[in-house]
């Protein structure tokens, strides 16, 4: 639970500050949404850890497959796809670790206005740090070209066809992510903004 002094400091300027019942109701409302954020952060952290483990697992499997492919045909380029994809995974793992640490160091005992601002930043649908995923997407796009060609020379047609599973997968992933955000994050953000509005009014 948040410190009662933080609550007092956060809404000293409220027009109903002298009304004890309103203060208690406001405090309960804030404590309720803070608990929701705690639970959501816990869910996000578990999901990120699972994705991180999945990517590491795929990286290990693809490394083994790449080595086997190389030993089978050292002169060919069949192993390039596996190697480039593993490189892509190496670039994105630090991003997942950063997001996990961001949640781990989240503060729930700061003044309400600061808490709302922090959550708005972390729960935004589009965030600047998401650009760190771009190197992985680029490398994955290159990797599937080599995996699809399977040692054969790359052509414009084979490169374009190879991108279809990546585009379809990316689109499905974005739709799922958007639906999850609308169902899980948006209601919390709406509630926090309602609290801020009541404080400013």
mmCIF file of C-alpha atoms in Angstrom:
data_model
loop_
_atom_site.group_PDB
_atom_site.id
_atom_site.type_symbol
_atom_site.label_atom_id
_atom_site.label_comp_id
_atom_site.label_asym_id
_atom_site.label_seq_id
_atom_site.Cartn_x
_atom_site.Cartn_y
_atom_site.Cartn_z
ATOM 1 C CA UNK A 1 0.000 0.000 0.000
ATOM 2 C CA UNK A 2 1.108 3.582 -0.571
ATOM 3 C CA UNK A 3 2.201 5.859 2.241
ATOM 4 C CA UNK A 4 -0.693 8.038 3.509
ATOM 5 C CA UNK A 5 1.642 11.059 3.602
ATOM 6 C CA UNK A 6 2.184 10.633 -0.141
ATOM 7 C CA UNK A 7 -1.569 10.735 -0.649
ATOM 8 C CA UNK A 8 -1.868 13.906 1.413
ATOM 9 C CA UNK A 9 0.997 15.577 -0.421
ATOM 10 C CA UNK A 10 -0.468 14.535 -3.776
ATOM 11 C CA UNK A 11 -3.916 16.042 -3.417
ATOM 12 C CA UNK A 12 -3.520 18.910 -0.969
ATOM 13 C CA UNK A 13 -5.026 21.300 -3.517
ATOM 14 C CA UNK A 14 -8.250 19.314 -3.977
ATOM 15 C CA UNK A 15 -11.418 21.306 -3.481
ATOM 16 C CA UNK A 16 -12.787 18.522 -1.298
ATOM 17 C CA UNK A 17 -9.653 18.224 0.784
ATOM 18 C CA UNK A 18 -11.569 19.047 3.966
ATOM 19 C CA UNK A 19 -14.133 16.322 3.350
ATOM 20 C CA UNK A 20 -12.904 13.259 5.255
ATOM 21 C CA UNK A 21 -15.254 10.822 3.479
ATOM 22 C CA UNK A 22 -14.037 11.970 0.073
ATOM 23 C CA UNK A 23 -10.413 11.633 1.206
ATOM 24 C CA UNK A 24 -11.012 8.048 2.341
ATOM 25 C CA UNK A 25 -12.854 7.203 -0.884
ATOM 26 C CA UNK A 26 -10.080 8.749 -2.983
ATOM 27 C CA UNK A 27 -7.391 6.880 -1.041
ATOM 28 C CA UNK A 28 -9.184 3.567 -1.516
ATOM 29 C CA UNK A 29 -9.598 4.253 -5.227
ATOM 30 C CA UNK A 30 -5.880 4.976 -5.645
ATOM 31 C CA UNK A 31 -4.853 1.951 -3.572
ATOM 32 C CA UNK A 32 -7.150 -0.202 -5.746
ATOM 33 C CA UNK A 33 -5.556 0.927 -9.016
ATOM 34 C CA UNK A 34 -2.040 0.609 -7.532
ATOM 35 C CA UNK A 35 -2.840 -3.029 -6.745
ATOM 36 C CA UNK A 36 -4.032 -3.522 -10.336
ATOM 37 C CA UNK A 37 -0.735 -2.092 -11.612
ATOM 38 C CA UNK A 38 1.214 -4.427 -9.289
ATOM 39 C CA UNK A 39 -0.654 -7.459 -10.662
ATOM 40 C CA UNK A 40 -0.251 -6.285 -14.273
ATOM 41 C CA UNK A 41 3.478 -5.734 -13.751
ATOM 42 C CA UNK A 42 3.783 -9.221 -12.277
ATOM 43 C CA UNK A 43 1.990 -10.656 -15.347
ATOM 44 C CA UNK A 44 4.186 -8.625 -17.728
ATOM 45 C CA UNK A 45 7.361 -9.754 -15.970
ATOM 46 C CA UNK A 46 6.346 -13.438 -16.155
ATOM 47 C CA UNK A 47 5.497 -13.044 -19.867
ATOM 48 C CA UNK A 48 8.818 -11.323 -20.650
ATOM 49 C CA UNK A 49 10.785 -13.998 -18.777
ATOM 50 C CA UNK A 50 8.904 -16.730 -20.713
ATOM 51 C CA UNK A 51 9.581 -14.977 -24.067
ATOM 52 C CA UNK A 52 13.243 -14.524 -23.108
ATOM 53 C CA UNK A 53 13.586 -18.246 -22.275
ATOM 54 C CA UNK A 54 11.802 -19.146 -25.525
ATOM 55 C CA UNK A 55 14.170 -16.992 -27.600
ATOM 56 C CA UNK A 56 17.241 -18.428 -25.855
ATOM 57 C CA UNK A 57 15.901 -21.943 -26.510
ATOM 58 C CA UNK A 58 15.329 -21.147 -30.202
ATOM 59 C CA UNK A 59 18.814 -19.610 -30.333
ATOM 60 C CA UNK A 60 20.400 -22.804 -28.966
ATOM 61 C CA UNK A 61 18.420 -25.036 -31.363
ATOM 62 C CA UNK A 62 19.244 -22.848 -34.378
ATOM 63 C CA UNK A 63 22.920 -22.745 -33.368
ATOM 64 C CA UNK A 64 23.047 -26.547 -33.331
ATOM 65 C CA UNK A 65 21.186 -26.756 -36.660
ATOM 66 C CA UNK A 66 23.544 -24.177 -38.175
ATOM 67 C CA UNK A 67 26.621 -26.094 -37.018
ATOM 68 C CA UNK A 68 25.201 -29.348 -38.411
ATOM 69 C CA UNK A 69 24.441 -27.603 -41.716
ATOM 70 C CA UNK A 70 27.953 -26.147 -41.861
ATOM 71 C CA UNK A 71 29.612 -29.513 -41.137
ATOM 72 C CA UNK A 72 27.423 -31.100 -43.814
ATOM 73 C CA UNK A 73 28.377 -28.486 -46.436
ATOM 74 C CA UNK A 74 31.086 -25.983 -45.362
ATOM 75 C CA UNK A 75 31.241 -24.455 -48.848
ATOM 76 C CA UNK A 76 27.502 -23.721 -49.067
ATOM 77 C CA UNK A 77 25.487 -20.861 -47.570
ATOM 78 C CA UNK A 78 22.749 -23.002 -46.043
ATOM 79 C CA UNK A 79 24.004 -22.344 -42.517
ATOM 80 C CA UNK A 80 23.919 -18.544 -42.940
ATOM 81 C CA UNK A 81 20.189 -18.326 -42.196
ATOM 82 C CA UNK A 82 20.617 -20.041 -38.835
ATOM 83 C CA UNK A 83 23.638 -17.913 -37.928
ATOM 84 C CA UNK A 84 21.947 -14.618 -38.860
ATOM 85 C CA UNK A 85 18.791 -15.538 -36.934
ATOM 86 C CA UNK A 86 20.845 -16.385 -33.835
ATOM 87 C CA UNK A 87 22.604 -13.024 -34.208
ATOM 88 C CA UNK A 88 19.169 -11.380 -34.301
ATOM 89 C CA UNK A 89 18.211 -13.144 -31.068
ATOM 90 C CA UNK A 90 21.442 -11.925 -29.451
ATOM 91 C CA UNK A 91 20.474 -8.328 -30.329
ATOM 92 C CA UNK A 92 16.948 -8.562 -28.853
ATOM 93 C CA UNK A 93 17.675 -10.424 -25.578
ATOM 94 C CA UNK A 94 19.146 -7.267 -23.916
ATOM 95 C CA UNK A 95 15.875 -5.455 -24.703
ATOM 96 C CA UNK A 96 13.853 -8.112 -22.876
ATOM 97 C CA UNK A 97 16.255 -7.966 -19.916
ATOM 98 C CA UNK A 98 15.929 -4.155 -19.866
ATOM 99 C CA UNK A 99 12.103 -4.380 -19.774
ATOM 100 C CA UNK A 100 12.227 -6.993 -16.994
ATOM 101 C CA UNK A 101 14.543 -4.770 -14.937
ATOM 102 C CA UNK A 102 12.303 -1.758 -15.611
ATOM 103 C CA UNK A 103 9.368 -3.626 -14.040
ATOM 104 C CA UNK A 104 11.541 -4.917 -11.197
ATOM 105 C CA UNK A 105 12.544 -1.352 -10.247
ATOM 106 C CA UNK A 106 9.029 0.100 -10.592
ATOM 107 C CA UNK A 107 8.015 2.211 -7.561
ATOM 108 C CA UNK A 108 4.539 2.026 -6.074
ATOM 109 C CA UNK A 109 5.091 4.304 -3.061
ATOM 110 C CA UNK A 110 5.677 7.610 -4.875
ATOM 111 C CA UNK A 111 3.194 10.536 -4.911
ATOM 112 C CA UNK A 112 0.089 9.822 -6.980
ATOM 113 C CA UNK A 113 0.817 12.269 -9.826
ATOM 114 C CA UNK A 114 4.333 10.858 -10.289
ATOM 115 C CA UNK A 115 2.993 7.287 -10.084
ATOM 116 C CA UNK A 116 0.438 8.018 -12.822
ATOM 117 C CA UNK A 117 3.109 9.598 -15.053
ATOM 118 C CA UNK A 118 5.413 6.583 -14.572
ATOM 119 C CA UNK A 119 2.682 4.072 -15.414
ATOM 120 C CA UNK A 120 1.549 6.090 -18.454
ATOM 121 C CA UNK A 121 5.099 5.958 -19.766
ATOM 122 C CA UNK A 122 5.496 2.215 -19.149
ATOM 123 C CA UNK A 123 2.027 1.247 -20.417
ATOM 124 C CA UNK A 124 2.041 3.396 -23.576
ATOM 125 C CA UNK A 125 1.099 1.413 -26.692
ATOM 126 C CA UNK A 126 4.021 2.848 -28.664
ATOM 127 C CA UNK A 127 7.310 3.494 -26.852
ATOM 128 C CA UNK A 128 10.635 4.849 -28.119
ATOM 129 C CA UNK A 129 12.608 1.915 -26.685
ATOM 130 C CA UNK A 130 10.641 -0.438 -28.972
ATOM 131 C CA UNK A 131 13.043 0.677 -31.720
ATOM 132 C CA UNK A 132 15.575 -1.718 -30.142
ATOM 133 C CA UNK A 133 13.528 -4.544 -31.710
ATOM 134 C CA UNK A 134 14.293 -3.284 -35.245
ATOM 135 C CA UNK A 135 17.739 -4.962 -35.577
ATOM 136 C CA UNK A 136 16.137 -8.310 -34.713
ATOM 137 C CA UNK A 137 13.355 -7.795 -37.289
ATOM 138 C CA UNK A 138 15.874 -6.846 -40.001
ATOM 139 C CA UNK A 139 18.164 -9.794 -39.220
ATOM 140 C CA UNK A 140 15.184 -12.177 -39.036
ATOM 141 C CA UNK A 141 14.084 -10.920 -42.464
ATOM 142 C CA UNK A 142 17.534 -11.632 -43.899
ATOM 143 C CA UNK A 143 17.738 -14.994 -42.114
ATOM 144 C CA UNK A 144 14.476 -16.342 -43.577
ATOM 145 C CA UNK A 145 15.771 -15.544 -47.079
ATOM 146 C CA UNK A 146 18.713 -17.904 -46.585
ATOM 147 C CA UNK A 147 16.615 -20.500 -44.745
ATOM 148 C CA UNK A 148 14.039 -20.472 -47.557
ATOM 149 C CA UNK A 149 16.722 -20.682 -50.279
ATOM 150 C CA UNK A 150 18.396 -23.588 -48.429
ATOM 151 C CA UNK A 151 21.767 -23.066 -50.103
ATOM 152 C CA UNK A 152 20.400 -22.077 -53.506
ATOM 153 C CA UNK A 153 21.239 -18.615 -54.977
ATOM 154 C CA UNK A 154 18.971 -15.826 -53.746
ATOM 155 C CA UNK A 155 16.591 -14.224 -56.243
ATOM 156 C CA UNK A 156 14.186 -11.300 -55.930
ATOM 157 C CA UNK A 157 11.282 -13.740 -56.066
ATOM 158 C CA UNK A 158 12.706 -16.040 -53.360
ATOM 159 C CA UNK A 159 13.458 -13.034 -51.093
ATOM 160 C CA UNK A 160 9.888 -11.703 -51.434
ATOM 161 C CA UNK A 161 8.294 -15.133 -50.926
ATOM 162 C CA UNK A 162 10.486 -15.741 -47.870
ATOM 163 C CA UNK A 163 9.121 -12.585 -46.227
ATOM 164 C CA UNK A 164 5.495 -13.791 -46.348
ATOM 165 C CA UNK A 165 5.662 -15.936 -43.137
ATOM 166 C CA UNK A 166 7.496 -13.081 -41.355
ATOM 167 C CA UNK A 167 4.921 -10.459 -42.425
ATOM 168 C CA UNK A 168 1.980 -12.734 -41.557
ATOM 169 C CA UNK A 169 3.537 -13.648 -38.207
ATOM 170 C CA UNK A 170 4.357 -10.009 -37.440
ATOM 171 C CA UNK A 171 0.821 -8.890 -38.322
ATOM 172 C CA UNK A 172 -0.755 -11.582 -36.150
ATOM 173 C CA UNK A 173 1.631 -10.696 -33.313
ATOM 174 C CA UNK A 174 0.745 -7.002 -33.584
ATOM 175 C CA UNK A 175 -3.010 -7.734 -33.563
ATOM 176 C CA UNK A 176 -2.666 -9.992 -30.498
ATOM 177 C CA UNK A 177 -0.505 -7.364 -28.760
ATOM 178 C CA UNK A 178 -3.004 -4.603 -29.560
ATOM 179 C CA UNK A 179 -5.939 -6.651 -28.258
ATOM 180 C CA UNK A 180 -4.049 -7.481 -25.056
ATOM 181 C CA UNK A 181 -3.172 -3.803 -24.562
ATOM 182 C CA UNK A 182 -6.806 -2.745 -25.061
ATOM 183 C CA UNK A 183 -8.020 -5.423 -22.644
ATOM 184 C CA UNK A 184 -5.348 -5.128 -19.951
ATOM 185 C CA UNK A 185 -3.473 -1.808 -20.110
ATOM 186 C CA UNK A 186 -6.061 0.666 -21.425
ATOM 187 C CA UNK A 187 -8.592 0.194 -18.563
ATOM 188 C CA UNK A 188 -5.832 0.857 -16.019
ATOM 189 C CA UNK A 189 -4.655 3.951 -17.896
ATOM 190 C CA UNK A 190 -8.238 5.234 -18.154
ATOM 191 C CA UNK A 191 -8.696 4.783 -14.404
ATOM 192 C CA UNK A 192 -5.417 6.560 -13.610
ATOM 193 C CA UNK A 193 -6.291 9.475 -15.908
ATOM 194 C CA UNK A 194 -9.707 9.731 -14.238
ATOM 195 C CA UNK A 195 -7.946 10.009 -10.851
ATOM 196 C CA UNK A 196 -5.596 12.695 -12.187
ATOM 197 C CA UNK A 197 -8.548 14.604 -13.641
ATOM 198 C CA UNK A 198 -10.347 14.537 -10.283
ATOM 199 C CA UNK A 199 -7.190 15.872 -8.619
ATOM 200 C CA UNK A 200 -6.771 18.671 -11.137
ATOM 201 C CA UNK A 201 -10.461 19.612 -10.928
#
